[in-house]
PDB file of C-alpha atoms in Angstrom:
ATOM      1  CA  UNK A   1      14.441  70.900 -25.031  1.00 51.00           C
ATOM      2  CA  UNK A   2      18.223  70.443 -25.184  1.00 68.00           C
ATOM      3  CA  UNK A   3      20.475  73.533 -25.162  1.00 80.00           C
ATOM      4  CA  UNK A   4      21.608  74.108 -28.740  1.00 86.00           C
ATOM      5  CA  UNK A   5      25.312  74.652 -29.402  1.00 94.00           C
ATOM      6  CA  UNK A   6      27.003  75.809 -32.595  1.00 96.00           C
ATOM      7  CA  UNK A   7      30.482  74.357 -33.175  1.00 97.00           C
ATOM      8  CA  UNK A   8      32.937  75.870 -35.662  1.00 96.00           C
ATOM      9  CA  UNK A   9      35.984  73.599 -35.876  1.00 96.00           C
ATOM     10  CA  UNK A  10      37.845  72.653 -39.066  1.00 94.00           C
ATOM     11  CA  UNK A  11      39.545  69.609 -37.527  1.00 95.00           C
ATOM     12  CA  UNK A  12      36.888  67.068 -38.480  1.00 95.00           C
ATOM     13  CA  UNK A  13      38.100  64.399 -36.057  1.00 96.00           C
ATOM     14  CA  UNK A  14      38.117  66.827 -33.117  1.00 96.00           C
ATOM     15  CA  UNK A  15      34.771  68.273 -34.154  1.00 96.00           C
ATOM     16  CA  UNK A  16      33.147  64.846 -34.276  1.00 96.00           C
ATOM     17  CA  UNK A  17      34.641  63.949 -30.892  1.00 96.00           C
ATOM     18  CA  UNK A  18      33.233  67.120 -29.317  1.00 97.00           C
ATOM     19  CA  UNK A  19      29.827  66.527 -30.909  1.00 96.00           C
ATOM     20  CA  UNK A  20      29.702  62.957 -29.625  1.00 95.00           C
ATOM     21  CA  UNK A  21      30.698  64.041 -26.116  1.00 95.00           C
ATOM     22  CA  UNK A  22      28.282  66.971 -25.882  1.00 94.00           C
ATOM     23  CA  UNK A  23      25.424  64.952 -27.365  1.00 92.00           C
ATOM     24  CA  UNK A  24      25.981  62.368 -24.619  1.00 91.00           C
ATOM     25  CA  UNK A  25      25.692  65.219 -22.105  1.00 89.00           C
ATOM     26  CA  UNK A  26      22.270  66.358 -23.331  1.00 83.00           C
ATOM     27  CA  UNK A  27      23.266  69.071 -25.798  1.00 89.00           C
ATOM     28  CA  UNK A  28      22.203  69.475 -29.416  1.00 88.00           C
ATOM     29  CA  UNK A  29      25.179  70.403 -31.597  1.00 94.00           C
ATOM     30  CA  UNK A  30      25.322  71.856 -35.107  1.00 94.00           C
ATOM     31  CA  UNK A  31      28.708  71.610 -36.848  1.00 96.00           C
ATOM     32  CA  UNK A  32      30.482  73.882 -39.288  1.00 96.00           C
ATOM     33  CA  UNK A  33      33.977  73.580 -40.729  1.00 96.00           C
ATOM     34  CA  UNK A  34      34.616  77.014 -42.260  1.00 95.00           C
ATOM     35  CA  UNK A  35      33.609  80.617 -41.604  1.00 93.00           C
ATOM     36  CA  UNK A  36      31.368  81.061 -44.646  1.00 93.00           C
ATOM     37  CA  UNK A  37      29.197  78.083 -43.783  1.00 94.00           C
ATOM     38  CA  UNK A  38      29.213  79.259 -40.160  1.00 95.00           C
ATOM     39  CA  UNK A  39      27.891  82.718 -41.026  1.00 92.00           C
ATOM     40  CA  UNK A  40      25.045  81.226 -43.068  1.00 91.00           C
ATOM     41  CA  UNK A  41      23.989  78.899 -40.265  1.00 91.00           C
ATOM     42  CA  UNK A  42      24.291  81.590 -37.589  1.00 90.00           C
ATOM     43  CA  UNK A  43      21.884  83.807 -39.521  1.00 85.00           C
ATOM     44  CA  UNK A  44      19.464  80.962 -40.157  1.00 81.00           C
ATOM     45  CA  UNK A  45      19.271  79.327 -36.721  1.00 80.00           C
ATOM     46  CA  UNK A  46      19.082  80.289 -33.063  1.00 77.00           C
ATOM     47  CA  UNK A  47      21.731  78.891 -30.715  1.00 84.00           C
ATOM     48  CA  UNK A  48      22.251  78.991 -26.966  1.00 84.00           C
ATOM     49  CA  UNK A  49      26.048  78.987 -27.149  1.00 92.00           C
ATOM     50  CA  UNK A  50      28.814  79.279 -29.763  1.00 96.00           C
ATOM     51  CA  UNK A  51      32.043  77.253 -29.725  1.00 97.00           C
ATOM     52  CA  UNK A  52      34.407  78.901 -32.207  1.00 95.00           C
ATOM     53  CA  UNK A  53      37.836  77.724 -33.263  1.00 93.00           C
ATOM     54  CA  UNK A  54      40.043  80.712 -34.027  1.00 91.00           C
ATOM     55  CA  UNK A  55      42.047  79.284 -36.917  1.00 90.00           C
ATOM     56  CA  UNK A  56      39.491  78.243 -39.539  1.00 91.00           C
ATOM     57  CA  UNK A  57      39.322  78.649 -43.343  1.00 90.00           C
ATOM     58  CA  UNK A  58      38.071  81.828 -45.086  1.00 90.00           C
ATOM     59  CA  UNK A  59      37.856  84.028 -41.978  1.00 89.00           C
ATOM     60  CA  UNK A  60      39.194  83.451 -38.471  1.00 90.00           C
ATOM     61  CA  UNK A  61      36.877  82.959 -35.532  1.00 90.00           C
ATOM     62  CA  UNK A  62      37.673  86.332 -33.966  1.00 91.00           C
ATOM     63  CA  UNK A  63      36.710  88.211 -37.134  1.00 92.00           C
ATOM     64  CA  UNK A  64      33.557  86.115 -37.443  1.00 93.00           C
ATOM     65  CA  UNK A  65      32.481  86.892 -33.884  1.00 93.00           C
ATOM     66  CA  UNK A  66      33.134  90.614 -34.413  1.00 92.00           C
ATOM     67  CA  UNK A  67      30.912  90.523 -37.494  1.00 91.00           C
ATOM     68  CA  UNK A  68      27.934  88.836 -35.854  1.00 90.00           C
ATOM     69  CA  UNK A  69      28.269  90.986 -32.725  1.00 90.00           C
ATOM     70  CA  UNK A  70      28.038  94.096 -34.921  1.00 89.00           C
ATOM     71  CA  UNK A  71      24.837  92.647 -36.367  1.00 85.00           C
ATOM     72  CA  UNK A  72      23.340  92.298 -32.900  1.00 80.00           C
ATOM     73  CA  UNK A  73      23.954  88.599 -32.204  1.00 83.00           C
ATOM     74  CA  UNK A  74      24.636  88.395 -28.449  1.00 83.00           C
ATOM     75  CA  UNK A  75      24.771  84.593 -28.127  1.00 87.00           C
ATOM     76  CA  UNK A  76      27.495  83.708 -25.580  1.00 91.00           C
ATOM     77  CA  UNK A  77      30.689  82.416 -27.181  1.00 94.00           C
ATOM     78  CA  UNK A  78      33.713  80.366 -26.177  1.00 95.00           C
ATOM     79  CA  UNK A  79      36.843  80.385 -28.322  1.00 93.00           C
ATOM     80  CA  UNK A  80      38.743  77.165 -28.946  1.00 92.00           C
ATOM     81  CA  UNK A  81      42.325  78.139 -29.717  1.00 86.00           C
ATOM     82  CA  UNK A  82      45.855  76.847 -30.094  1.00 80.00           C
ATOM     83  CA  UNK A  83      47.115  80.414 -29.619  1.00 73.00           C
ATOM     84  CA  UNK A  84      48.754  81.102 -26.280  1.00 64.00           C
ATOM     85  CA  UNK A  85      49.780  84.759 -26.428  1.00 57.00           C
ATOM     86  CA  UNK A  86      48.228  87.349 -24.126  1.00 56.00           C
ATOM     87  CA  UNK A  87      47.433  89.556 -27.125  1.00 63.00           C
ATOM     88  CA  UNK A  88      45.527  86.713 -28.769  1.00 67.00           C
ATOM     89  CA  UNK A  89      43.421  86.176 -25.668  1.00 73.00           C
ATOM     90  CA  UNK A  90      42.818  89.915 -25.347  1.00 79.00           C
ATOM     91  CA  UNK A  91      41.702  90.107 -28.968  1.00 81.00           C
ATOM     92  CA  UNK A  92      39.199  87.336 -28.318  1.00 80.00           C
ATOM     93  CA  UNK A  93      37.600  89.111 -25.385  1.00 86.00           C
ATOM     94  CA  UNK A  94      37.576  92.423 -27.257  1.00 86.00           C
ATOM     95  CA  UNK A  95      35.694  90.671 -30.071  1.00 87.00           C
ATOM     96  CA  UNK A  96      32.990  89.706 -27.594  1.00 88.00           C
ATOM     97  CA  UNK A  97      33.780  86.198 -26.379  1.00 91.00           C
ATOM     98  CA  UNK A  98      32.770  85.048 -22.895  1.00 91.00           C
ATOM     99  CA  UNK A  99      35.539  82.508 -22.328  1.00 93.00           C
ATOM    100  CA  UNK A 100      38.236  80.554 -24.141  1.00 90.00           C
ATOM    101  CA  UNK A 101      39.830  77.136 -23.896  1.00 93.00           C
ATOM    102  CA  UNK A 102      43.266  76.222 -25.193  1.00 90.00           C
ATOM    103  CA  UNK A 103      44.099  73.144 -27.248  1.00 91.00           C
ATOM    104  CA  UNK A 104      44.670  70.417 -26.312  1.00 91.00           C
ATOM    105  CA  UNK A 105      41.871  70.351 -23.753  1.00 93.00           C
ATOM    106  CA  UNK A 106      40.045  67.781 -21.677  1.00 94.00           C
ATOM    107  CA  UNK A 107      36.433  67.269 -22.688  1.00 95.00           C
ATOM    108  CA  UNK A 108      35.341  67.533 -19.052  1.00 93.00           C
ATOM    109  CA  UNK A 109      36.950  70.979 -18.841  1.00 95.00           C
ATOM    110  CA  UNK A 110      35.115  72.033 -21.996  1.00 95.00           C
ATOM    111  CA  UNK A 111      31.831  70.850 -20.491  1.00 93.00           C
ATOM    112  CA  UNK A 112      32.505  72.755 -17.271  1.00 93.00           C
ATOM    113  CA  UNK A 113      33.210  75.969 -19.184  1.00 93.00           C
ATOM    114  CA  UNK A 114      30.088  75.547 -21.323  1.00 93.00           C
ATOM    115  CA  UNK A 115      27.876  75.022 -18.290  1.00 88.00           C
ATOM    116  CA  UNK A 116      29.429  77.991 -16.475  1.00 89.00           C
ATOM    117  CA  UNK A 117      28.922  80.366 -19.406  1.00 90.00           C
ATOM    118  CA  UNK A 118      25.341  79.227 -19.986  1.00 85.00           C
ATOM    119  CA  UNK A 119      24.483  79.626 -16.319  1.00 80.00           C
ATOM    120  CA  UNK A 120      26.129  83.063 -16.193  1.00 81.00           C
ATOM    121  CA  UNK A 121      24.476  84.289 -19.380  1.00 78.00           C
ATOM    122  CA  UNK A 122      21.021  82.833 -18.894  1.00 67.00           C
ATOM    123  CA  UNK A 123      20.571  83.753 -15.255  1.00 58.00           C
ATOM    124  CA  UNK A 124      17.055  82.334 -15.176  1.00 46.00           C
ATOM    125  CA  UNK A 125      17.905  79.124 -17.016  1.00 47.00           C
ATOM    126  CA  UNK A 126      17.518  77.024 -13.864  1.00 48.00           C
ATOM    127  CA  UNK A 127      14.705  79.109 -12.415  1.00 63.00           C
ATOM    128  CA  UNK A 128      10.973  79.098 -12.611  1.00 69.00           C
ATOM    129  CA  UNK A 129       9.628  82.249 -14.260  1.00 79.00           C
ATOM    130  CA  UNK A 130       6.495  83.433 -12.493  1.00 80.00           C
ATOM    131  CA  UNK A 131       4.091  84.681 -15.163  1.00 86.00           C
ATOM    132  CA  UNK A 132       1.264  85.622 -12.802  1.00 83.00           C
ATOM    133  CA  UNK A 133      -0.445  84.287  -9.679  1.00 75.00           C
ATOM    134  CA  UNK A 134      -1.757  81.302 -11.648  1.00 82.00           C
ATOM    135  CA  UNK A 135       1.003  80.497 -14.115  1.00 87.00           C
ATOM    136  CA  UNK A 136       4.716  79.686 -14.178  1.00 87.00           C
ATOM    137  CA  UNK A 137       7.187  78.468 -16.779  1.00 87.00           C
ATOM    138  CA  UNK A 138      10.250  76.305 -16.211  1.00 82.00           C
ATOM    139  CA  UNK A 139      12.747  77.807 -18.690  1.00 77.00           C
ATOM    140  CA  UNK A 140      15.132  74.868 -18.417  1.00 72.00           C
ATOM    141  CA  UNK A 141      12.718  71.995 -18.942  1.00 75.00           C
ATOM    142  CA  UNK A 142      10.040  73.915 -20.894  1.00 83.00           C
ATOM    143  CA  UNK A 143       7.192  73.162 -18.523  1.00 85.00           C
ATOM    144  CA  UNK A 144       4.209  75.508 -18.301  1.00 91.00           C
ATOM    145  CA  UNK A 145       2.024  75.166 -15.243  1.00 88.00           C
ATOM    146  CA  UNK A 146      -1.359  76.815 -14.744  1.00 87.00           C
ATOM    147  CA  UNK A 147      -3.081  76.505 -11.360  1.00 78.00           C
ATOM    148  CA  UNK A 148      -0.462  73.904 -10.446  1.00 75.00           C
ATOM    149  CA  UNK A 149      -1.288  71.686 -13.419  1.00 84.00           C
ATOM    150  CA  UNK A 150       1.151  71.025 -16.231  1.00 86.00           C
ATOM    151  CA  UNK A 151      -0.002  72.249 -19.635  1.00 90.00           C
ATOM    152  CA  UNK A 152       1.071  70.203 -22.645  1.00 88.00           C
ATOM    153  CA  UNK A 153       2.470  72.486 -25.353  1.00 93.00           C
ATOM    154  CA  UNK A 154       3.948  71.651 -28.720  1.00 91.00           C
ATOM    155  CA  UNK A 155       7.743  72.141 -29.044  1.00 90.00           C
ATOM    156  CA  UNK A 156       7.421  75.351 -31.051  1.00 92.00           C
ATOM    157  CA  UNK A 157       4.856  76.715 -28.581  1.00 94.00           C
ATOM    158  CA  UNK A 158       7.361  76.051 -25.792  1.00 92.00           C
ATOM    159  CA  UNK A 159      10.108  77.791 -27.755  1.00 90.00           C
ATOM    160  CA  UNK A 160       7.855  80.727 -28.554  1.00 94.00           C
ATOM    161  CA  UNK A 161       6.896  81.222 -24.908  1.00 94.00           C
ATOM    162  CA  UNK A 162      10.558  81.033 -23.858  1.00 90.00           C
ATOM    163  CA  UNK A 163      11.462  83.597 -26.529  1.00 90.00           C
ATOM    164  CA  UNK A 164       8.677  85.919 -25.362  1.00 93.00           C
ATOM    165  CA  UNK A 165       9.857  85.639 -21.754  1.00 89.00           C
ATOM    166  CA  UNK A 166      13.408  86.492 -22.795  1.00 84.00           C
ATOM    167  CA  UNK A 167      12.107  89.631 -24.530  1.00 87.00           C
ATOM    168  CA  UNK A 168       9.301  90.844 -22.275  1.00 89.00           C
ATOM    169  CA  UNK A 169       7.636  94.127 -23.339  1.00 91.00           C
ATOM    170  CA  UNK A 170       9.808  94.266 -26.463  1.00 90.00           C
ATOM    171  CA  UNK A 171       8.197  94.395 -29.913  1.00 93.00           C
ATOM    172  CA  UNK A 172       9.273  91.314 -31.865  1.00 93.00           C
ATOM    173  CA  UNK A 173       8.981  91.174 -35.623  1.00 93.00           C
ATOM    174  CA  UNK A 174       7.687  88.064 -37.303  1.00 93.00           C
ATOM    175  CA  UNK A 175      11.099  87.668 -38.891  1.00 91.00           C
ATOM    176  CA  UNK A 176      12.800  87.635 -35.479  1.00 90.00           C
ATOM    177  CA  UNK A 177      10.338  85.041 -34.250  1.00 93.00           C
ATOM    178  CA  UNK A 178      10.754  82.901 -37.371  1.00 92.00           C
ATOM    179  CA  UNK A 179      14.557  82.965 -36.986  1.00 86.00           C
ATOM    180  CA  UNK A 180      14.359  81.849 -33.372  1.00 84.00           C
ATOM    181  CA  UNK A 181      11.530  79.320 -33.507  1.00 88.00           C
ATOM    182  CA  UNK A 182      11.993  77.595 -36.860  1.00 87.00           C
ATOM    183  CA  UNK A 183      15.150  75.674 -37.774  1.00 79.00           C
ATOM    184  CA  UNK A 184      17.112  76.706 -40.857  1.00 71.00           C
ATOM    185  CA  UNK A 185      15.816  73.770 -42.910  1.00 75.00           C
ATOM    186  CA  UNK A 186      12.163  74.540 -42.096  1.00 83.00           C
ATOM    187  CA  UNK A 187       9.866  76.984 -43.885  1.00 87.00           C
ATOM    188  CA  UNK A 188       8.287  79.520 -41.486  1.00 88.00           C
ATOM    189  CA  UNK A 189       4.529  79.724 -41.631  1.00 88.00           C
ATOM    190  CA  UNK A 190       2.513  82.771 -40.512  1.00 92.00           C
ATOM    191  CA  UNK A 191      -0.605  80.678 -40.091  1.00 94.00           C
ATOM    192  CA  UNK A 192       1.202  78.334 -37.721  1.00 95.00           C
ATOM    193  CA  UNK A 193       2.609  81.292 -35.795  1.00 96.00           C
ATOM    194  CA  UNK A 194      -0.874  82.723 -35.318  1.00 95.00           C
ATOM    195  CA  UNK A 195      -2.020  79.334 -34.052  1.00 96.00           C
ATOM    196  CA  UNK A 196       0.856  79.119 -31.561  1.00 96.00           C
ATOM    197  CA  UNK A 197       0.059  82.612 -30.268  1.00 97.00           C
ATOM    198  CA  UNK A 198      -3.632  81.693 -29.962  1.00 96.00           C
ATOM    199  CA  UNK A 199      -2.736  78.642 -27.866  1.00 96.00           C
ATOM    200  CA  UNK A 200      -0.526  80.684 -25.527  1.00 96.00           C
ATOM    201  CA  UNK A 201      -3.258  83.305 -25.133  1.00 96.00           C
ATOM    202  CA  UNK A 202      -5.676  80.551 -24.197  1.00 94.00           C
ATOM    203  CA  UNK A 203      -3.598  79.713 -21.131  1.00 93.00           C
ATOM    204  CA  UNK A 204      -2.024  83.087 -20.312  1.00 93.00           C
ATOM    205  CA  UNK A 205      -4.834  85.469 -21.211  1.00 92.00           C
ATOM    206  CA  UNK A 206      -5.646  87.368 -24.393  1.00 91.00           C
ATOM    207  CA  UNK A 207      -3.983  90.571 -23.214  1.00 92.00           C
ATOM    208  CA  UNK A 208      -0.675  88.899 -22.387  1.00 94.00           C
ATOM    209  CA  UNK A 209       0.451  88.821 -26.030  1.00 96.00           C
ATOM    210  CA  UNK A 210      -0.277  91.925 -28.105  1.00 96.00           C
ATOM    211  CA  UNK A 211      -0.509  91.888 -31.880  1.00 96.00           C
ATOM    212  CA  UNK A 212       1.443  94.736 -33.460  1.00 95.00           C
ATOM    213  CA  UNK A 213      -0.128  95.347 -36.846  1.00 91.00           C
ATOM    214  CA  UNK A 214       2.167  94.710 -39.814  1.00 88.00           C
ATOM    215  CA  UNK A 215       5.075  94.052 -37.423  1.00 92.00           C
ATOM    216  CA  UNK A 216       4.649  91.079 -35.102  1.00 95.00           C
ATOM    217  CA  UNK A 217       3.928  90.593 -31.400  1.00 96.00           C
ATOM    218  CA  UNK A 218       4.805  91.851 -27.941  1.00 95.00           C
ATOM    219  CA  UNK A 219       4.655  89.881 -24.694  1.00 95.00           C
ATOM    220  CA  UNK A 220       3.334  92.154 -21.938  1.00 93.00           C
ATOM    221  CA  UNK A 221       4.503  91.509 -18.384  1.00 86.00           C
ATOM    222  CA  UNK A 222       2.440  92.601 -15.415  1.00 69.00           C
TER     223      UNK A 222
END
């Protein structure tokens, strides 16, 4: 699975250039050109990193990041800005950004900053997560191995397992799971979710994933 990046940039030419470059470097990118559309997409989809231009229509990027941070969205963020003042940079970090890059910028520098933030934020992104003595999961390449043998999972089963591992021992509502596993243009399905959980239990053990009645599920670590 490719890391998924959200790009808010109202300069269409620049936005398309960034999308083309990042796509060529194995990222999936979702574009937005104004704050209102951005907010809708950020509540509908899960992203691994946010690239936010500061000066955009309706609401600036700093205000937008403050809003989603207050709502509990902790996705790492990089500001793209033409502002050069110290106060502007300070405001960005106070809003909850992880880094910033000033316009005009080299695409290679942008890529380096993206990779650094992702590695810093997702400390286990290039590591193998040991589930138990028999099982492990490669969180970067979405590879589950049981007794040394690779297990073939469907994409949403991979995403569900990764989401469980990121939230071990934490009760997860069905709504949280739907928002992180299904894309915004897909209709979540409880029957499919139950099937995905059943498949994971088959390989990891029935007690590894608890059902919380009328709420959702909890992944139980050893």
